[in-house]
Tab-separated table of C-alpha atoms in Angstrom:
chain	number	residue	atom	x	y	z
A	10	UNK	CA	-0.112	-0.141	-0.128
A	11	UNK	CA	2.893	2.611	0.995
A	12	UNK	CA	4.795	2.031	-1.966
A	13	UNK	CA	1.639	2.338	-4.518
A	14	UNK	CA	0.823	5.552	-2.816
A	15	UNK	CA	4.638	6.068	-3.244
A	16	UNK	CA	4.295	5.508	-7.008
A	17	UNK	CA	1.656	8.392	-7.484
A	18	UNK	CA	4.394	11.209	-6.702
A	19	UNK	CA	7.269	9.127	-8.391
A	20	UNK	CA	5.629	8.880	-11.653
A	21	UNK	CA	3.473	11.919	-12.168
A	22	UNK	CA	4.345	13.385	-15.001
A	23	UNK	CA	5.243	9.876	-16.963
A	24	UNK	CA	3.583	9.857	-20.504
A	25	UNK	CA	2.545	6.103	-19.706
A	26	UNK	CA	1.369	6.605	-15.836
A	27	UNK	CA	-1.924	4.510	-16.611
A	28	UNK	CA	0.154	1.684	-17.869
A	29	UNK	CA	2.262	1.539	-15.128
A	30	UNK	CA	-1.068	1.845	-12.488
A	31	UNK	CA	-2.507	-1.037	-14.728
A	32	UNK	CA	0.524	-3.473	-14.527
A	33	UNK	CA	1.014	-2.406	-10.733
A	34	UNK	CA	-2.840	-3.605	-10.133
A	35	UNK	CA	-2.069	-6.614	-11.904
A	36	UNK	CA	0.700	-7.323	-9.827
A	37	UNK	CA	-0.987	-6.783	-6.319
A	38	UNK	CA	-3.752	-8.864	-7.482
A	39	UNK	CA	-1.454	-11.733	-8.807
A	40	UNK	CA	0.432	-11.842	-5.282
A	41	UNK	CA	-2.908	-11.654	-3.098
A	42	UNK	CA	-3.693	-14.630	-5.246
A	43	UNK	CA	-0.824	-16.468	-4.729
A	44	UNK	CA	-1.147	-16.064	-1.073
A	45	UNK	CA	-4.573	-16.309	-0.265
A	46	UNK	CA	-5.394	-19.259	-2.694
A	47	UNK	CA	-6.400	-22.421	-1.025
A	48	UNK	CA	-4.826	-24.882	-3.398
A	49	UNK	CA	-1.691	-25.184	-5.081
A	50	UNK	CA	-3.610	-24.643	-8.489
A	51	UNK	CA	-4.365	-21.077	-7.413
A	52	UNK	CA	-1.080	-20.701	-5.852
A	53	UNK	CA	0.947	-21.721	-9.532
A	54	UNK	CA	-1.845	-19.088	-11.323
A	55	UNK	CA	-0.600	-16.472	-8.823
A	56	UNK	CA	2.741	-17.663	-9.309
A	57	UNK	CA	2.719	-17.343	-13.211
A	58	UNK	CA	1.133	-13.907	-12.962
A	59	UNK	CA	3.284	-12.227	-10.534
A	60	UNK	CA	6.280	-13.231	-13.050
A	61	UNK	CA	4.182	-11.757	-16.171
A	62	UNK	CA	3.474	-8.564	-13.961
A	63	UNK	CA	7.321	-8.460	-13.063
A	64	UNK	CA	8.245	-8.815	-16.938
A	65	UNK	CA	5.716	-5.831	-17.908
A	66	UNK	CA	6.956	-3.633	-15.315
A	67	UNK	CA	10.828	-4.125	-15.487
A	68	UNK	CA	10.487	-3.570	-19.075
A	69	UNK	CA	7.911	-0.533	-18.804
A	70	UNK	CA	10.603	1.738	-20.455
A	71	UNK	CA	10.123	-0.024	-23.472
A	72	UNK	CA	12.038	2.313	-25.660
A	73	UNK	CA	15.568	1.444	-23.840
A	74	UNK	CA	17.182	-1.855	-24.948
A	75	UNK	CA	18.725	-2.510	-21.698
A	76	UNK	CA	14.998	-2.541	-19.853
A	77	UNK	CA	13.763	-4.987	-22.708
A	78	UNK	CA	17.009	-7.556	-22.294
A	79	UNK	CA	16.352	-7.448	-18.762
A	80	UNK	CA	12.581	-8.087	-18.853
A	81	UNK	CA	13.264	-11.036	-21.107
A	82	UNK	CA	15.709	-12.300	-19.032
A	83	UNK	CA	13.735	-12.336	-15.719
A	84	UNK	CA	10.719	-13.901	-17.608
A	85	UNK	CA	12.749	-16.712	-19.377
A	86	UNK	CA	14.440	-17.784	-16.224
A	87	UNK	CA	11.363	-17.482	-13.903
A	88	UNK	CA	9.514	-19.711	-16.378
A	89	UNK	CA	12.006	-22.342	-15.823
A	90	UNK	CA	11.365	-22.636	-12.180
A	91	UNK	CA	7.616	-22.188	-13.244
A	92	UNK	CA	7.691	-25.206	-15.438
A	93	UNK	CA	9.446	-27.250	-12.815
A	94	UNK	CA	6.848	-26.271	-10.556
A	95	UNK	CA	3.966	-27.294	-12.826
A	96	UNK	CA	5.383	-30.660	-13.456
A	97	UNK	CA	5.504	-30.939	-9.625
A	98	UNK	CA	1.619	-30.342	-9.579
A	99	UNK	CA	1.156	-32.818	-12.448
A	100	UNK	CA	2.683	-35.503	-10.342
A	101	UNK	CA	0.615	-34.496	-7.355
A	102	UNK	CA	-2.276	-34.814	-9.318
A	103	UNK	CA	-1.405	-38.298	-11.098
A	104	UNK	CA	-0.309	-39.430	-7.227
A	105	UNK	CA	-2.912	-37.960	-5.131
A	106	UNK	CA	-5.598	-36.878	-7.232
A	107	UNK	CA	-5.778	-33.287	-5.958
A	108	UNK	CA	-4.009	-30.249	-5.431
A	109	UNK	CA	-5.837	-29.235	-2.116
A	110	UNK	CA	-2.965	-28.345	0.610
A	111	UNK	CA	-4.315	-30.547	3.187
A	112	UNK	CA	-5.081	-33.803	0.961
A	113	UNK	CA	-1.381	-33.460	-0.492
A	114	UNK	CA	0.105	-32.984	3.107
A	115	UNK	CA	-1.981	-35.900	4.415
A	116	UNK	CA	-0.351	-38.058	1.466
A	117	UNK	CA	3.088	-36.944	1.728
A	118	UNK	CA	3.283	-37.428	5.320
A	119	UNK	CA	1.417	-40.772	5.892
A	120	UNK	CA	3.657	-42.792	3.649
A	121	UNK	CA	0.919	-42.856	0.834
A	122	UNK	CA	3.418	-41.798	-1.438
A	123	UNK	CA	6.801	-43.339	-2.545
A	124	UNK	CA	10.038	-41.478	-1.277
A	125	UNK	CA	10.668	-41.101	-4.995
A	126	UNK	CA	7.445	-39.245	-5.585
A	127	UNK	CA	7.660	-36.983	-2.663
A	128	UNK	CA	11.482	-36.227	-3.459
A	129	UNK	CA	10.568	-35.079	-7.128
A	130	UNK	CA	7.552	-33.252	-5.860
A	131	UNK	CA	9.616	-31.353	-3.704
A	132	UNK	CA	12.432	-30.779	-6.127
A	133	UNK	CA	9.989	-29.240	-8.365
A	134	UNK	CA	8.340	-26.633	-5.466
A	135	UNK	CA	12.177	-25.958	-4.881
A	136	UNK	CA	13.037	-25.327	-8.318
A	137	UNK	CA	10.258	-22.873	-8.661
A	138	UNK	CA	11.227	-21.339	-5.480
A	139	UNK	CA	15.053	-21.051	-6.441
A	140	UNK	CA	13.954	-19.364	-9.393
A	141	UNK	CA	11.465	-17.006	-8.127
A	142	UNK	CA	13.908	-15.725	-5.197
A	143	UNK	CA	17.019	-15.491	-7.383
A	144	UNK	CA	18.894	-18.056	-5.230
A	145	UNK	CA	21.924	-19.560	-7.089
A	146	UNK	CA	22.285	-20.832	-9.988
A	147	UNK	CA	19.017	-19.292	-11.298
A	148	UNK	CA	19.745	-15.812	-9.887
A	149	UNK	CA	21.350	-13.743	-12.893
A	150	UNK	CA	17.984	-12.262	-13.616
A	151	UNK	CA	17.333	-10.027	-10.209
A	152	UNK	CA	20.351	-7.419	-10.780
A	153	UNK	CA	19.239	-6.476	-14.075
A	154	UNK	CA	15.518	-6.539	-13.049
A	155	UNK	CA	16.517	-2.704	-11.387
A	156	UNK	CA	15.823	-1.470	-14.864
A	157	UNK	CA	12.536	-0.613	-14.061
A	158	UNK	CA	10.822	2.534	-12.116
A	159	UNK	CA	12.423	2.680	-8.564
A	160	UNK	CA	8.990	1.494	-7.051
A	161	UNK	CA	8.758	-1.830	-9.148
A	162	UNK	CA	12.280	-2.768	-7.456
A	163	UNK	CA	10.989	-1.778	-4.070
A	164	UNK	CA	8.007	-3.782	-4.198
A	165	UNK	CA	8.299	-6.706	-6.645
A	166	UNK	CA	12.035	-7.077	-6.557
A	167	UNK	CA	12.928	-6.711	-2.851
A	168	UNK	CA	9.680	-7.173	-0.787
A	169	UNK	CA	7.051	-9.350	-2.220
A	170	UNK	CA	7.595	-11.571	-5.366
A	171	UNK	CA	11.145	-12.822	-4.974
A	172	UNK	CA	10.464	-13.622	-1.315
A	173	UNK	CA	7.218	-15.635	-2.809
A	174	UNK	CA	9.993	-18.786	-2.945
A	175	UNK	CA	10.366	-18.575	1.052
A	176	UNK	CA	6.676	-18.318	1.539
A	177	UNK	CA	6.476	-21.425	-0.778
A	178	UNK	CA	9.028	-23.636	1.294
A	179	UNK	CA	7.024	-22.549	4.860
A	180	UNK	CA	3.700	-23.228	3.304
A	181	UNK	CA	4.590	-26.570	1.772
A	182	UNK	CA	6.928	-27.492	4.585
A	183	UNK	CA	5.086	-30.788	5.191
A	184	UNK	CA	6.183	-32.105	1.837
A	185	UNK	CA	9.703	-30.921	2.338
A	186	UNK	CA	10.005	-32.734	5.854
A	187	UNK	CA	8.916	-35.792	3.742
A	188	UNK	CA	11.798	-35.144	1.597
A	189	UNK	CA	14.815	-34.036	3.771
A	190	UNK	CA	17.211	-34.198	1.310
A	191	UNK	CA	16.084	-31.639	-0.776
A	192	UNK	CA	14.958	-29.579	2.550
A	193	UNK	CA	18.688	-29.772	2.983
A	194	UNK	CA	19.539	-28.667	-0.567
A	195	UNK	CA	17.293	-25.686	-0.105
A	196	UNK	CA	19.487	-24.833	2.843
A	197	UNK	CA	22.613	-25.290	0.974
A	198	UNK	CA	21.678	-23.227	-1.906
A	199	UNK	CA	20.606	-20.419	0.650
A	200	UNK	CA	24.096	-20.441	2.394
A	201	UNK	CA	25.890	-20.241	-0.887
A	202	UNK	CA	23.858	-17.353	-2.027
A	203	UNK	CA	24.046	-15.688	1.119
A	204	UNK	CA	27.966	-15.554	0.996
A	205	UNK	CA	28.487	-15.242	-2.654
A	206	UNK	CA	25.328	-12.198	-3.158
A	207	UNK	CA	26.860	-10.548	0.246
A	208	UNK	CA	30.483	-10.386	-1.322
A	209	UNK	CA	29.362	-9.338	-4.869
A	210	UNK	CA	27.111	-6.861	-3.327
A	211	UNK	CA	30.784	-5.229	-1.745
A	212	UNK	CA	31.794	-4.355	-5.086
A	213	UNK	CA	28.823	-2.993	-6.789
A	214	UNK	CA	28.886	0.649	-7.709
A	215	UNK	CA	25.219	1.201	-8.987
A	216	UNK	CA	22.991	1.492	-5.779
A	217	UNK	CA	20.306	-0.424	-7.255
A	218	UNK	CA	22.471	-3.439	-8.274
A	219	UNK	CA	24.012	-3.178	-4.715
A	220	UNK	CA	20.359	-3.518	-3.208
A	221	UNK	CA	19.683	-6.246	-5.692
A	222	UNK	CA	22.699	-8.436	-4.546
A	223	UNK	CA	21.920	-7.471	-0.932
A	224	UNK	CA	18.333	-8.470	-1.364
A	225	UNK	CA	19.828	-12.099	-2.849
A	226	UNK	CA	21.743	-12.587	0.207
A	227	UNK	CA	19.023	-11.704	2.770
A	228	UNK	CA	16.976	-14.127	0.950
A	229	UNK	CA	19.391	-16.663	1.491
A	230	UNK	CA	19.138	-16.371	5.194
A	231	UNK	CA	15.451	-17.016	4.898
A	232	UNK	CA	16.492	-20.104	2.747
A	233	UNK	CA	18.612	-21.421	4.985
A	234	UNK	CA	16.009	-20.843	7.902
A	235	UNK	CA	13.351	-22.659	5.798
A	236	UNK	CA	16.115	-25.349	4.946
A	237	UNK	CA	16.936	-26.298	8.538
A	238	UNK	CA	12.866	-26.284	9.670
A	239	UNK	CA	13.219	-22.640	11.234
A	240	UNK	CA	10.211	-21.701	9.457
A	241	UNK	CA	9.105	-19.063	11.845
A	242	UNK	CA	12.532	-17.561	11.686
A	243	UNK	CA	12.440	-17.583	7.985
A	244	UNK	CA	8.792	-16.079	7.891
A	245	UNK	CA	10.094	-13.486	10.674
A	246	UNK	CA	13.254	-12.265	8.682
A	247	UNK	CA	10.760	-12.246	5.225
A	248	UNK	CA	8.756	-9.647	6.999
A	249	UNK	CA	11.467	-7.444	8.629
A	250	UNK	CA	13.506	-7.229	5.487
A	251	UNK	CA	10.166	-6.381	3.471
């Protein structure tokens, strides 16, 4: 709410201010759908739509080739994660017959699903989370995403969409608990990212790229927390960082 309010002043006098607010409204709708949907299907729809809104907003200044390149890069890398996540959900439909949270969680916890199925399910969800949250190795899009207007960087690429990966792991933690290897992988990726991205941030000269790498590093801490089972701490840091 505060960032959309700030956008009123920041975007005042822009030629295509209306287009900006249309995209921003699409993003807010998509993010709320991602968080508030009652099953994995609605989560995936919201997940894809926030990626679309991000693509549109990064490339808002479509007369700059750098902005268009950054938007395409973000879209492609996010789509890799979306595709992995969609495959995991197809697997859930095939094996469980439902995408309702409680039904899938019960199946994962009760031993109804084989270890291989639970591991693949968790791996698909983790791939989606890693791409969306710009963790290594799917991290290269976030520094470039700062080509969009500053309120976009503040809202989408620091506070909401990029932390959705942490939300996903915490929301579906029962699946990850049933596949401890994948949960530990999430912690390891978070650990590598927090060290590498924090180091890179120290030598950047563009303030928005510093913020991008800093954000990646902070999300690495959240992934580390979620990966070792400290979900409350991961979500607490998500809120304080936002």
